[in-house]
PDB file of C-alpha atoms in Angstrom:
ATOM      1  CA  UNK J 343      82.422  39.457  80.881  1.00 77.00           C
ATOM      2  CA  UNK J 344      80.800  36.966  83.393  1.00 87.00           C
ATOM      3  CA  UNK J 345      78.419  38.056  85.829  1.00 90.00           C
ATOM      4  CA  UNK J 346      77.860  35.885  89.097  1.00 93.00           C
ATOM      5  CA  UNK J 347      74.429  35.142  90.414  1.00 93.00           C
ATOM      6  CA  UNK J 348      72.938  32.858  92.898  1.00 91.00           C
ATOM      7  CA  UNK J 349      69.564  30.820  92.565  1.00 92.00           C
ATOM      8  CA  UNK J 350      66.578  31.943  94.486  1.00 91.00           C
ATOM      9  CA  UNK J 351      65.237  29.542  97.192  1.00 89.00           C
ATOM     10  CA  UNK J 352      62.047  31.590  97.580  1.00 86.00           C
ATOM     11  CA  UNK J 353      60.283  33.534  95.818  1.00 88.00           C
ATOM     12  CA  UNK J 354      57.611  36.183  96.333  1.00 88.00           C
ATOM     13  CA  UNK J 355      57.448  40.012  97.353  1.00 89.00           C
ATOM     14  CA  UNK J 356      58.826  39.238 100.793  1.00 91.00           C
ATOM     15  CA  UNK J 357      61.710  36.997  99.771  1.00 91.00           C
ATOM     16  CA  UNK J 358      62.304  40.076  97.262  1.00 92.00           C
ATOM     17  CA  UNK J 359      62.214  42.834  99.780  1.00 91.00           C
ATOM     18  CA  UNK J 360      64.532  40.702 101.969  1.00 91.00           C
ATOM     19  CA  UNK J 361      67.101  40.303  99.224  1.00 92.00           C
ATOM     20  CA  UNK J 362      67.050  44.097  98.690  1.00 92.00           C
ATOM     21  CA  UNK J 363      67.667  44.942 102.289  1.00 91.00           C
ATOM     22  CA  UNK J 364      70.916  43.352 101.957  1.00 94.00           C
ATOM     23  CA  UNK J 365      72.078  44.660  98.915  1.00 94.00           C
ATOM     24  CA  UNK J 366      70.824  41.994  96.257  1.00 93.00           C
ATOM     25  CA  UNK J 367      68.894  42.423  93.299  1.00 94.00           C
ATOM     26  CA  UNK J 368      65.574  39.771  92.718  1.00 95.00           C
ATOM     27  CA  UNK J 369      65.598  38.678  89.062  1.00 94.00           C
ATOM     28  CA  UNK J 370      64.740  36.114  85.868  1.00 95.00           C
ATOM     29  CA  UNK J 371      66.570  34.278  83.471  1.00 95.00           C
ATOM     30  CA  UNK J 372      64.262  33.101  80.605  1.00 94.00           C
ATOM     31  CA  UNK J 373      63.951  31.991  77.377  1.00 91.00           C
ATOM     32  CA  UNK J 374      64.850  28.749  74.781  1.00 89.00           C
ATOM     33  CA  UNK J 375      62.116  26.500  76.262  1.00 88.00           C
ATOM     34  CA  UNK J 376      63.816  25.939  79.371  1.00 89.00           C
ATOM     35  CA  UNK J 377      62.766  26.857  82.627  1.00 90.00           C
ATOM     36  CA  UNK J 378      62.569  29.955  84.178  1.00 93.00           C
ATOM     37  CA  UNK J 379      65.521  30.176  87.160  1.00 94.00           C
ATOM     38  CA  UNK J 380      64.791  32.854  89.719  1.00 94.00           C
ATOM     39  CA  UNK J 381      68.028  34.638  90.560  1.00 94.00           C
ATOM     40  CA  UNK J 382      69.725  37.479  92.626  1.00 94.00           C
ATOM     41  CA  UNK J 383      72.829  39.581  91.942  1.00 94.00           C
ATOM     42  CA  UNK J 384      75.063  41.746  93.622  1.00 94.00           C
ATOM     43  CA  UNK J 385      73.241  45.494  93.738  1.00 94.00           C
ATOM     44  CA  UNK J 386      75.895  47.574  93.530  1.00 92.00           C
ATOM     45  CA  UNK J 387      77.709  45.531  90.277  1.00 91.00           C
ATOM     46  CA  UNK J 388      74.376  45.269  88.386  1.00 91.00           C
ATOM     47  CA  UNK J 389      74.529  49.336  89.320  1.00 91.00           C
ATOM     48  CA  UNK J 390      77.611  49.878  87.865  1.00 89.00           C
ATOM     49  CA  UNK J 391      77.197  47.862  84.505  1.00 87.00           C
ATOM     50  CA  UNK J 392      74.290  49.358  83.719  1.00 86.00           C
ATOM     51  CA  UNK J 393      75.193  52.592  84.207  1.00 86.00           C
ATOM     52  CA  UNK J 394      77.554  51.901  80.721  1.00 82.00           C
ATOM     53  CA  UNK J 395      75.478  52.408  77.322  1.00 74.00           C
ATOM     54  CA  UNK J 396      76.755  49.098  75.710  1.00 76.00           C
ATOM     55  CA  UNK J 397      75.697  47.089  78.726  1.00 80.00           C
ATOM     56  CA  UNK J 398      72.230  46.601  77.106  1.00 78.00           C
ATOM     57  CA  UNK J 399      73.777  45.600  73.751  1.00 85.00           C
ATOM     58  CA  UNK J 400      76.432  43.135  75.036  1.00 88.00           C
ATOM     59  CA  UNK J 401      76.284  39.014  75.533  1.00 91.00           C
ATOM     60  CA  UNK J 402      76.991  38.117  79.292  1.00 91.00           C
ATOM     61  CA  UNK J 403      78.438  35.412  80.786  1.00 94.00           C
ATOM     62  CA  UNK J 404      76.405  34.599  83.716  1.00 93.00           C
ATOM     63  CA  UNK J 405      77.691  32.248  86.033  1.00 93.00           C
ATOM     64  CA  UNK J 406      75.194  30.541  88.722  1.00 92.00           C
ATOM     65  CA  UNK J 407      76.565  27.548  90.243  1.00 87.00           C
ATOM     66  CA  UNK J 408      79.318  27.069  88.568  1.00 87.00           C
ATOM     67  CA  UNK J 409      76.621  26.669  85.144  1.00 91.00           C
ATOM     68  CA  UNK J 410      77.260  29.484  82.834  1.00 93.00           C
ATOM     69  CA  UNK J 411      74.470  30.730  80.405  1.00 93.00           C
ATOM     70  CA  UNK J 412      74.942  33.079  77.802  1.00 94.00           C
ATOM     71  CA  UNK J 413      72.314  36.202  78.071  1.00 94.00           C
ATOM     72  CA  UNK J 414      71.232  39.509  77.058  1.00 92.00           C
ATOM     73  CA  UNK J 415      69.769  42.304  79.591  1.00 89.00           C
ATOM     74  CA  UNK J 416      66.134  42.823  78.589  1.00 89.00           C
ATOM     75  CA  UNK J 417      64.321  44.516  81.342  1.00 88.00           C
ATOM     76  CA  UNK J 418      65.298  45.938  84.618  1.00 89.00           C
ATOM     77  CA  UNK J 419      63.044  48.074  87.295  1.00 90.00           C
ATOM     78  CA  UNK J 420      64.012  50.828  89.144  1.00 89.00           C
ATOM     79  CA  UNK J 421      62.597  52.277  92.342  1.00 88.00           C
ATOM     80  CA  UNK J 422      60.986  55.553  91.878  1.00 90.00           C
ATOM     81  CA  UNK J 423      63.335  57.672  93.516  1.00 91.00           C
ATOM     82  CA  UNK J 424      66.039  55.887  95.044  1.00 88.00           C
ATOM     83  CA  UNK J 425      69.445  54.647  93.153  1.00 89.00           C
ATOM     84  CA  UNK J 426      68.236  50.911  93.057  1.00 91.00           C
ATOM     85  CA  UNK J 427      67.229  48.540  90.778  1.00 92.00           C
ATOM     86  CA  UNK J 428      64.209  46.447  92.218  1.00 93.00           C
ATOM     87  CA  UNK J 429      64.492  43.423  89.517  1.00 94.00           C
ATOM     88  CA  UNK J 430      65.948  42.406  86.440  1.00 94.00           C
ATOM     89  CA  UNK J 431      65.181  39.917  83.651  1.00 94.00           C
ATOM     90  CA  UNK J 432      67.493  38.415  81.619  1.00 93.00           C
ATOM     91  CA  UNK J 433      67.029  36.394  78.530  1.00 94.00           C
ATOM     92  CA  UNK J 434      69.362  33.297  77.555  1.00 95.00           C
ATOM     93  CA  UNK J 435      70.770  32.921  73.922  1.00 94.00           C
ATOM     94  CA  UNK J 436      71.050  30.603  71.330  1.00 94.00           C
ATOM     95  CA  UNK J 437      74.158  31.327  69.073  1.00 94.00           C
ATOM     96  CA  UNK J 438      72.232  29.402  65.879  1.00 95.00           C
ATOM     97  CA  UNK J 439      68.995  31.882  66.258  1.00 95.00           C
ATOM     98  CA  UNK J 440      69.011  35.677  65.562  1.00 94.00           C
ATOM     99  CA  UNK J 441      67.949  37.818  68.185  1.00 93.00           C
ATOM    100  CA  UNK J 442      65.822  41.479  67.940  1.00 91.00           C
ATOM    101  CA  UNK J 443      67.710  43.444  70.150  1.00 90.00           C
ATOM    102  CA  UNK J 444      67.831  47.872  70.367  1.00 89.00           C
ATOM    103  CA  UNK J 445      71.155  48.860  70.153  1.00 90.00           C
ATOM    104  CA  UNK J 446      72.948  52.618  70.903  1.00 89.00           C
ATOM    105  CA  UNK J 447      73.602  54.779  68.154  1.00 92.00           C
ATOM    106  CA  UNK J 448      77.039  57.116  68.699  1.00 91.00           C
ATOM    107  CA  UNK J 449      77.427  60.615  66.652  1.00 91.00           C
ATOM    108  CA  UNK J 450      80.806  61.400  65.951  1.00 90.00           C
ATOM    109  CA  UNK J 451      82.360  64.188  63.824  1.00 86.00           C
ATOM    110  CA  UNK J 452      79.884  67.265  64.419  1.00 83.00           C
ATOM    111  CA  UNK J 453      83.089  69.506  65.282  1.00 82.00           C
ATOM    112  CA  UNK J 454      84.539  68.787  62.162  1.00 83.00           C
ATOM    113  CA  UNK J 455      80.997  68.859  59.463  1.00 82.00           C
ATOM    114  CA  UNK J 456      80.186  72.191  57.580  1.00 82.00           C
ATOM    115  CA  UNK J 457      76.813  72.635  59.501  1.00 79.00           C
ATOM    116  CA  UNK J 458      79.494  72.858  62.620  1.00 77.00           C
ATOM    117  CA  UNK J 459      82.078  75.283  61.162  1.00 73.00           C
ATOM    118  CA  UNK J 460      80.800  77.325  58.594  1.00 73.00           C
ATOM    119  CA  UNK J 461      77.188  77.661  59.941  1.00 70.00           C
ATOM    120  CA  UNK J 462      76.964  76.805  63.210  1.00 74.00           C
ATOM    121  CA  UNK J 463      74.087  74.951  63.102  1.00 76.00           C
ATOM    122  CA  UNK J 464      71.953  73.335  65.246  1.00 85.00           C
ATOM    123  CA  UNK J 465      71.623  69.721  65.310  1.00 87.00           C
ATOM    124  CA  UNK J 466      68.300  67.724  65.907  1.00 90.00           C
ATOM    125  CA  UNK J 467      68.057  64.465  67.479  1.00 92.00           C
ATOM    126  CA  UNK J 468      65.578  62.129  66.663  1.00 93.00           C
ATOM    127  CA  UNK J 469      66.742  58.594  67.597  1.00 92.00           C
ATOM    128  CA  UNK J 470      69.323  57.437  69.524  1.00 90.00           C
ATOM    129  CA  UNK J 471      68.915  53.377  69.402  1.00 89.00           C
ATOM    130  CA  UNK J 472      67.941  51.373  66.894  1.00 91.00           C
ATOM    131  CA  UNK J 473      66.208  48.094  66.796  1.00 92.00           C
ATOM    132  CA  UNK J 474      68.408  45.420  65.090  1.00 93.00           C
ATOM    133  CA  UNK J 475      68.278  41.928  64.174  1.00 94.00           C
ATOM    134  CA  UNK J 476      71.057  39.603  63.783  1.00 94.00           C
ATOM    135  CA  UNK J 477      73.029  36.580  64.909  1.00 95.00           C
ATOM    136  CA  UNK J 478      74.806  36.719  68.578  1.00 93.00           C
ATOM    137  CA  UNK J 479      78.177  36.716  66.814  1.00 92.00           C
ATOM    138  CA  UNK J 480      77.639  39.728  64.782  1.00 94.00           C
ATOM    139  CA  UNK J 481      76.159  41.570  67.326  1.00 93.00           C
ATOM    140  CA  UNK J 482      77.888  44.811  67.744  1.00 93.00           C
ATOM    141  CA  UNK J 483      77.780  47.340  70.701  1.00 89.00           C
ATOM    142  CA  UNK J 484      76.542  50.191  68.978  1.00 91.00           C
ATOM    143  CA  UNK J 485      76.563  52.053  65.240  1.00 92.00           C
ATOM    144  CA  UNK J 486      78.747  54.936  64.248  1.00 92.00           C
ATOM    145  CA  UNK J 487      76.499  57.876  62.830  1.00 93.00           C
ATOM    146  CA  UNK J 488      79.412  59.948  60.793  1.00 91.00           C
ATOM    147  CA  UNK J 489      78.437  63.506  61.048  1.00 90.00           C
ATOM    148  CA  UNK J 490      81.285  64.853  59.461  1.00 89.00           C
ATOM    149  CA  UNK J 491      79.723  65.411  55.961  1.00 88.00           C
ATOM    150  CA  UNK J 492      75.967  66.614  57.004  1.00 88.00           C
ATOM    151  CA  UNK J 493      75.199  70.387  55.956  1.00 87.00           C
ATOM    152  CA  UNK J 494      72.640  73.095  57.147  1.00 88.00           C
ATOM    153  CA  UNK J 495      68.962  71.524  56.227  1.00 89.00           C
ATOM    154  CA  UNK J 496      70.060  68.058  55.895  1.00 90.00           C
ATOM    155  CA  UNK J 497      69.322  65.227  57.575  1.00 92.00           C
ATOM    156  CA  UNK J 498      70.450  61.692  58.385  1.00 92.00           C
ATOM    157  CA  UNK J 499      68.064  58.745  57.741  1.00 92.00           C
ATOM    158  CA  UNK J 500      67.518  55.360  58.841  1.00 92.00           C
ATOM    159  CA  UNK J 501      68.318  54.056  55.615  1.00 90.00           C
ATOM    160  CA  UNK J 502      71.319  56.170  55.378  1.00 91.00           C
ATOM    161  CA  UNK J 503      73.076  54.736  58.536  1.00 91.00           C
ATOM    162  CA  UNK J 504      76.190  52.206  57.940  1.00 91.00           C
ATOM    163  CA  UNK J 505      75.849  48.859  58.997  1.00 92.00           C
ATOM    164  CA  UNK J 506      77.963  46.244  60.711  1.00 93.00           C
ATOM    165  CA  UNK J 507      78.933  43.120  58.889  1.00 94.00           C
ATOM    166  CA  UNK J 508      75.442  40.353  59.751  1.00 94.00           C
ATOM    167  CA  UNK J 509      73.373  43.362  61.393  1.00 94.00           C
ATOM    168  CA  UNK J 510      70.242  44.589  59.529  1.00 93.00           C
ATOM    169  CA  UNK J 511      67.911  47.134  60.930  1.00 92.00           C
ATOM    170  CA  UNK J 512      64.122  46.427  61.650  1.00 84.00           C
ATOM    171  CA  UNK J 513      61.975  49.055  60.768  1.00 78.00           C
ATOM    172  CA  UNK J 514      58.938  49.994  59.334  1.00 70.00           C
ATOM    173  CA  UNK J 515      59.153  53.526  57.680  1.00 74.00           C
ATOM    174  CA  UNK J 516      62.509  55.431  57.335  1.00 83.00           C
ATOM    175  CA  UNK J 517      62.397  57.838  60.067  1.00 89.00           C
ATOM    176  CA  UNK J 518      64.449  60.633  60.639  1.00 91.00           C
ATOM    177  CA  UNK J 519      67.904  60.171  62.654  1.00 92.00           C
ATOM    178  CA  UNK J 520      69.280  63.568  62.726  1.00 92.00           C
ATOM    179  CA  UNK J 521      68.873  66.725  61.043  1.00 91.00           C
ATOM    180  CA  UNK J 522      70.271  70.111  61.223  1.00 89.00           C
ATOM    181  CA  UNK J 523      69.139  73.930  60.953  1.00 87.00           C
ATOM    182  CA  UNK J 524      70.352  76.730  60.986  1.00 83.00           C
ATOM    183  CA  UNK J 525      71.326  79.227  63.874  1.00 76.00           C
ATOM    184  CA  UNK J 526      68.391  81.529  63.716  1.00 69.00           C
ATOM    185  CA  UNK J 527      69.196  85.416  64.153  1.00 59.00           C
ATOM    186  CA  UNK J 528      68.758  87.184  67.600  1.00 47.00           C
ATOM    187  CA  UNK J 529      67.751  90.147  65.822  1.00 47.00           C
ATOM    188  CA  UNK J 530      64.430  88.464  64.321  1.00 45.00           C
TER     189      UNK J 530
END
C-alpha cells in the first residue's frame, strides 16, 4: 500500500500549526544513516489507516516525489481531545536487517473452548501485542492465539504462542497471555 507525502519546506511549530489548519499532518522519516526528511500527509488518510490494528505492523510504500521508501509507523501524536493526529514519525527499512517491531495478537475460538461451553468462564487478558524481531519479509500482521483448547484455571503463555515462519519473540520472562477462571456464584 503506498502512502503519498510531500517534503516540508519549513519547519518549526508555526510551519506545523499551519499545515494542521489545512488538514495536513507534520512528520519524520528516519533511519539507515540517511538524513532525516521532514514530511506532511493527508490528515484524514493517516486517520483512517491508523484507525486499522495491522497498520502499525505493516511495511508502507511511501511515495514523496515520485522517490518511494519503504517504512514502518513508529510513533504518532495525538491532540488531547480532538480527532487529530499532531505528528508522525516514520522509520525507513532495510530488507537485509531485522527489525524489533510490537505486533497485535488476535484470540480466536473462545465460543468454541470448554472454559466457554461447559463452564462459562471468564477470560483474563494480559497482553495483547507482542514485541517481535525478524526480517521485513517475514513480518506478519499479527499472531493467532487459538483459544479453542484452554480450560477453567489455565492459562496461555508467551512461550506457548505459535509462531510465524522467520518471527521470534523478544522477551525477557514468560509472562502471562491469557488465563481463565471460573464464573464465581452470585449466591457467595
Amino acid at each position: 500500500m503506498k502512502i503519498k507525502a510531500s517534503l516540508r519546506k519549513e519547519i518549526g511549530t508555526k510551519s506545523s500549526r499551519r499545515l494542521r489548519n489545512i488538514n495536513n499532518v507534520p512528520g519524520v522519516i528516519y533511519g539507515e544513516n540517511i538524513l532525516v526528511k521532514n514530511i506532511f500527509i493527508n490528515h484524514n488518510f493517516l486517520y483512517l489507516l491508523i484507525q486499522k490494528k495491522y497498520f502499525y505492523s505493516k511495511i508502507y510504500k511511501l511515495e514523496i516525489s515520485n522517490n518511494i521508501e519503504n517504512v514502518l509507523l513508529r510513533d504518532y501524536q495525538l491532540h488531547a481531545y480532538k480527532k487529530k493526529i499532531l505528528h508522525v514519525d516514520f522509520q525507513r527499512v532495510n530488507f537485509k536487517k531485522k527489525i524489533f517491531i510490537k505486533i497485535p495478537l488476535y484470540f480466536l475460538n473462545y465460543e468454541i473452548s470448554p472454559a466457554k461451553k461447559i463452564s462459562s468462564g471468564i477470560i483474563n487478558y494480559f497482553i495483547d501485542n507482542v514485541l517481535i524481531t525478524c526480517f521485513p519479509k517475514y513480518l506478519p500482521k499479527f499472531i493467532n492465539v487459538d483459544l479453542s483448547k484452554i480450560k477453567i484455571n489455565q492459562s496461555i503463555y508467551l512461550s506457548d504462542l505459535i509462531l510465524p515462519k522467520g518471527v521470534k519473540l523478544f522477551f525477557k520472562k514468560n509472562s502471562i497471555v491469557v488465563n481463565v477462571h471460573p464464573l464465581k456464584n452470585k449466591q457467595e
